[in-house]
Amino acid sequence: KTFICVYPVYINSKKTLAEGRRIPTEKAVENPSCAEIRDVLTAAGLNVYVENKMHPREWNRDVQFRGRVRVQLKQEDGSLCQDKFSSRKDVMFYVAEMIPKLKTRTQKSGGGDTSSQQGEGGKKSKKKKK
């Protein structure tokens, strides 16, 4: 197994642990998308591809919640692709840290904390066509 799966649910601050979140809320991101996870990890130089799969605990069938990112952590011979990503937790923490810094996020929130921007939550249909 050289690839691991990362579902957006794992790093979603809006989810509970029972709903599939895997990192602490204070480190998690509000409603991350597969595209954002992919962009961050591709920029980090990892081998990444997106699959059109659903997390089993994701009841919302909406496009923005759909998808799963496969990340290559290890080479065929078992050596790490990048030393800083030795486990799936490393990848999740890194993604959760970098997504708020993405241009698409910073422009929208105006540099403030994303949790304080609760008022404009109505228009969130970012459907990326590939």
PDB file of C-alpha atoms in Angstrom:
ATOM      1  CA  LYS A   1       0.000   0.000   0.000  1.00  0.00           C
ATOM      2  CA  THR A   2       1.830   3.070  -1.185  1.00  0.00           C
ATOM      3  CA  PHE A   3      -1.225   5.327  -1.444  1.00  0.00           C
ATOM      4  CA  ILE A   4      -3.418   6.540   1.391  1.00  0.00           C
ATOM      5  CA  CYS A   5      -6.931   8.018   1.191  1.00  0.00           C
ATOM      6  CA  VAL A   6      -7.807  11.456   2.464  1.00  0.00           C
ATOM      7  CA  TYR A   7     -11.472  12.359   2.595  1.00  0.00           C
ATOM      8  CA  PRO A   8     -12.395  16.023   3.145  1.00  0.00           C
ATOM      9  CA  VAL A   9     -14.453  14.827   6.141  1.00  0.00           C
ATOM     10  CA  TYR A  10     -11.226  13.999   8.009  1.00  0.00           C
ATOM     11  CA  ILE A  11     -10.211  17.639   8.295  1.00  0.00           C
ATOM     12  CA  ASN A  12     -13.647  19.307   8.365  1.00  0.00           C
ATOM     13  CA  SER A  13     -14.135  21.428  11.486  1.00  0.00           C
ATOM     14  CA  LYS A  14     -17.908  21.294  10.974  1.00  0.00           C
ATOM     15  CA  LYS A  15     -17.916  17.518  11.574  1.00  0.00           C
ATOM     16  CA  THR A  16     -17.833  15.639  14.844  1.00  0.00           C
ATOM     17  CA  LEU A  17     -15.502  12.723  15.517  1.00  0.00           C
ATOM     18  CA  ALA A  18     -18.493  10.426  15.117  1.00  0.00           C
ATOM     19  CA  GLU A  19     -19.087  11.903  11.669  1.00  0.00           C
ATOM     20  CA  GLY A  20     -15.568  11.095  10.578  1.00  0.00           C
ATOM     21  CA  ARG A  21     -13.315  13.974  11.627  1.00  0.00           C
ATOM     22  CA  ARG A  22      -9.837  12.727  12.522  1.00  0.00           C
ATOM     23  CA  ILE A  23      -7.971  15.795  13.741  1.00  0.00           C
ATOM     24  CA  PRO A  24      -8.727  18.291  16.548  1.00  0.00           C
ATOM     25  CA  THR A  25     -11.331  20.954  15.736  1.00  0.00           C
ATOM     26  CA  GLU A  26      -8.921  23.824  16.338  1.00  0.00           C
ATOM     27  CA  LYS A  27      -6.640  22.469  13.617  1.00  0.00           C
ATOM     28  CA  ALA A  28      -9.419  21.479  11.223  1.00  0.00           C
ATOM     29  CA  VAL A  29     -10.737  23.528   8.284  1.00  0.00           C
ATOM     30  CA  GLU A  30     -14.283  24.639   7.592  1.00  0.00           C
ATOM     31  CA  ASN A  31     -15.790  22.545   4.778  1.00  0.00           C
ATOM     32  CA  PRO A  32     -12.635  21.698   2.795  1.00  0.00           C
ATOM     33  CA  SER A  33     -13.098  20.478  -0.767  1.00  0.00           C
ATOM     34  CA  CYS A  34     -11.257  17.749  -2.616  1.00  0.00           C
ATOM     35  CA  ALA A  35      -9.891  20.309  -5.041  1.00  0.00           C
ATOM     36  CA  GLU A  36      -8.332  22.278  -2.182  1.00  0.00           C
ATOM     37  CA  ILE A  37      -6.739  19.169  -0.681  1.00  0.00           C
ATOM     38  CA  ARG A  38      -5.428  18.210  -4.107  1.00  0.00           C
ATOM     39  CA  ASP A  39      -4.019  21.681  -4.782  1.00  0.00           C
ATOM     40  CA  VAL A  40      -2.215  21.816  -1.443  1.00  0.00           C
ATOM     41  CA  LEU A  41      -0.665  18.361  -1.751  1.00  0.00           C
ATOM     42  CA  THR A  42       0.289  18.818  -5.397  1.00  0.00           C
ATOM     43  CA  ALA A  43       2.022  22.052  -4.430  1.00  0.00           C
ATOM     44  CA  ALA A  44       3.849  20.119  -1.714  1.00  0.00           C
ATOM     45  CA  GLY A  45       5.234  17.877  -4.436  1.00  0.00           C
ATOM     46  CA  LEU A  46       3.286  14.726  -3.604  1.00  0.00           C
ATOM     47  CA  ASN A  47       1.798  12.351  -6.128  1.00  0.00           C
ATOM     48  CA  VAL A  48      -1.959  12.904  -5.831  1.00  0.00           C
ATOM     49  CA  TYR A  49      -5.111  11.956  -7.672  1.00  0.00           C
ATOM     50  CA  VAL A  50      -8.799  12.485  -6.947  1.00  0.00           C
ATOM     51  CA  GLU A  51     -11.445   9.783  -7.083  1.00  0.00           C
ATOM     52  CA  ASN A  52     -15.177  10.385  -7.307  1.00  0.00           C
ATOM     53  CA  LYS A  53     -16.014   8.497  -4.113  1.00  0.00           C
ATOM     54  CA  MET A  54     -18.091   9.301  -1.046  1.00  0.00           C
ATOM     55  CA  HIS A  55     -17.150   8.938   2.596  1.00  0.00           C
ATOM     56  CA  PRO A  56     -19.527   6.339   4.064  1.00  0.00           C
ATOM     57  CA  ARG A  57     -20.639   8.688   6.867  1.00  0.00           C
ATOM     58  CA  GLU A  58     -21.242  11.639   4.553  1.00  0.00           C
ATOM     59  CA  TRP A  59     -25.026  11.921   4.279  1.00  0.00           C
ATOM     60  CA  ASN A  60     -24.893  14.965   2.027  1.00  0.00           C
ATOM     61  CA  ARG A  61     -24.704  13.795  -1.598  1.00  0.00           C
ATOM     62  CA  ASP A  62     -23.745  17.263  -2.794  1.00  0.00           C
ATOM     63  CA  VAL A  63     -20.898  17.686  -5.271  1.00  0.00           C
ATOM     64  CA  GLN A  64     -18.786  19.787  -2.907  1.00  0.00           C
ATOM     65  CA  PHE A  65     -18.714  16.967  -0.344  1.00  0.00           C
ATOM     66  CA  ARG A  66     -17.972  14.299  -2.904  1.00  0.00           C
ATOM     67  CA  GLY A  67     -14.552  12.961  -3.642  1.00  0.00           C
ATOM     68  CA  ARG A  68     -11.575  11.291  -2.098  1.00  0.00           C
ATOM     69  CA  VAL A  69      -7.929  12.171  -2.557  1.00  0.00           C
ATOM     70  CA  ARG A  70      -5.349   9.421  -2.935  1.00  0.00           C
ATOM     71  CA  VAL A  71      -1.878  10.446  -1.824  1.00  0.00           C
ATOM     72  CA  GLN A  72       1.325   8.524  -2.436  1.00  0.00           C
ATOM     73  CA  LEU A  73       3.311   8.472   0.795  1.00  0.00           C
ATOM     74  CA  LYS A  74       5.805   5.748  -0.057  1.00  0.00           C
ATOM     75  CA  GLN A  75       7.710   4.535  -3.077  1.00  0.00           C
ATOM     76  CA  GLU A  76       7.353   0.975  -4.336  1.00  0.00           C
ATOM     77  CA  ASP A  77      10.355  -0.080  -2.233  1.00  0.00           C
ATOM     78  CA  GLY A  78       8.759   1.270   0.946  1.00  0.00           C
ATOM     79  CA  SER A  79      10.840   4.414   1.290  1.00  0.00           C
ATOM     80  CA  LEU A  80       9.043   7.676   1.981  1.00  0.00           C
ATOM     81  CA  CYS A  81       8.360  10.027  -0.937  1.00  0.00           C
ATOM     82  CA  GLN A  82       8.931  12.978   1.374  1.00  0.00           C
ATOM     83  CA  ASP A  83      10.412  12.801   4.856  1.00  0.00           C
ATOM     84  CA  LYS A  84       7.993  15.313   6.345  1.00  0.00           C
ATOM     85  CA  PHE A  85       5.028  13.115   5.447  1.00  0.00           C
ATOM     86  CA  SER A  86       5.646   9.866   7.296  1.00  0.00           C
ATOM     87  CA  SER A  87       2.044   9.168   8.286  1.00  0.00           C
ATOM     88  CA  ARG A  88      -1.483  10.020   7.212  1.00  0.00           C
ATOM     89  CA  LYS A  89      -1.767  12.286  10.259  1.00  0.00           C
ATOM     90  CA  ASP A  90       1.160  14.342   8.962  1.00  0.00           C
ATOM     91  CA  VAL A  91      -0.651  14.772   5.665  1.00  0.00           C
ATOM     92  CA  MET A  92      -3.943  15.748   7.343  1.00  0.00           C
ATOM     93  CA  PHE A  93      -2.322  18.305   9.643  1.00  0.00           C
ATOM     94  CA  TYR A  94      -0.357  19.775   6.747  1.00  0.00           C
ATOM     95  CA  VAL A  95      -3.433  20.085   4.527  1.00  0.00           C
ATOM     96  CA  ALA A  96      -5.505  21.603   7.328  1.00  0.00           C
ATOM     97  CA  GLU A  97      -2.746  24.130   7.947  1.00  0.00           C
ATOM     98  CA  MET A  98      -2.309  25.086   4.299  1.00  0.00           C
ATOM     99  CA  ILE A  99      -5.898  25.273   3.023  1.00  0.00           C
ATOM    100  CA  PRO A 100      -6.699  28.518   4.892  1.00  0.00           C
ATOM    101  CA  LYS A 101      -3.649  30.040   3.149  1.00  0.00           C
ATOM    102  CA  LEU A 102      -4.906  29.191  -0.340  1.00  0.00           C
ATOM    103  CA  LYS A 103      -5.669  32.186  -2.564  1.00  0.00           C
ATOM    104  CA  THR A 104      -9.262  31.079  -2.971  1.00  0.00           C
ATOM    105  CA  ARG A 105      -9.693  31.209   0.819  1.00  0.00           C
ATOM    106  CA  THR A 106      -7.747  34.362   1.623  1.00  0.00           C
ATOM    107  CA  GLN A 107      -9.547  36.494  -0.963  1.00  0.00           C
ATOM    108  CA  LYS A 108     -12.939  35.361   0.254  1.00  0.00           C
ATOM    109  CA  SER A 109     -12.377  35.921   3.959  1.00  0.00           C
ATOM    110  CA  GLY A 110     -10.338  39.101   3.610  1.00  0.00           C
ATOM    111  CA  GLY A 111      -7.450  37.873   5.718  1.00  0.00           C
ATOM    112  CA  GLY A 112      -9.494  37.446   8.891  1.00  0.00           C
ATOM    113  CA  ASP A 113     -10.128  34.241  10.763  1.00  0.00           C
ATOM    114  CA  THR A 114     -12.419  32.015   8.700  1.00  0.00           C
ATOM    115  CA  SER A 115     -14.539  31.118  11.716  1.00  0.00           C
ATOM    116  CA  SER A 116     -15.560  34.760  12.155  1.00  0.00           C
ATOM    117  CA  GLN A 117     -16.855  34.944   8.581  1.00  0.00           C
ATOM    118  CA  GLN A 118     -20.091  33.158   9.373  1.00  0.00           C
ATOM    119  CA  GLY A 119     -22.428  35.762   7.897  1.00  0.00           C
ATOM    120  CA  GLU A 120     -21.711  35.061   4.228  1.00  0.00           C
ATOM    121  CA  GLY A 121     -22.236  31.321   4.307  1.00  0.00           C
ATOM    122  CA  GLY A 122     -25.102  31.366   1.809  1.00  0.00           C
ATOM    123  CA  LYS A 123     -23.317  31.332  -1.518  1.00  0.00           C
ATOM    124  CA  LYS A 124     -21.070  28.313  -1.357  1.00  0.00           C
ATOM    125  CA  SER A 125     -21.557  26.405  -4.582  1.00  0.00           C
ATOM    126  CA  LYS A 126     -17.962  26.088  -5.762  1.00  0.00           C
ATOM    127  CA  LYS A 127     -18.350  23.405  -8.384  1.00  0.00           C
ATOM    128  CA  LYS A 128     -15.081  22.906 -10.203  1.00  0.00           C
ATOM    129  CA  LYS A 129     -15.449  21.502 -13.704  1.00  0.00           C
ATOM    130  CA  LYS A 130     -12.614  19.263 -14.783  1.00  0.00           C
TER     131      LYS A 130
END
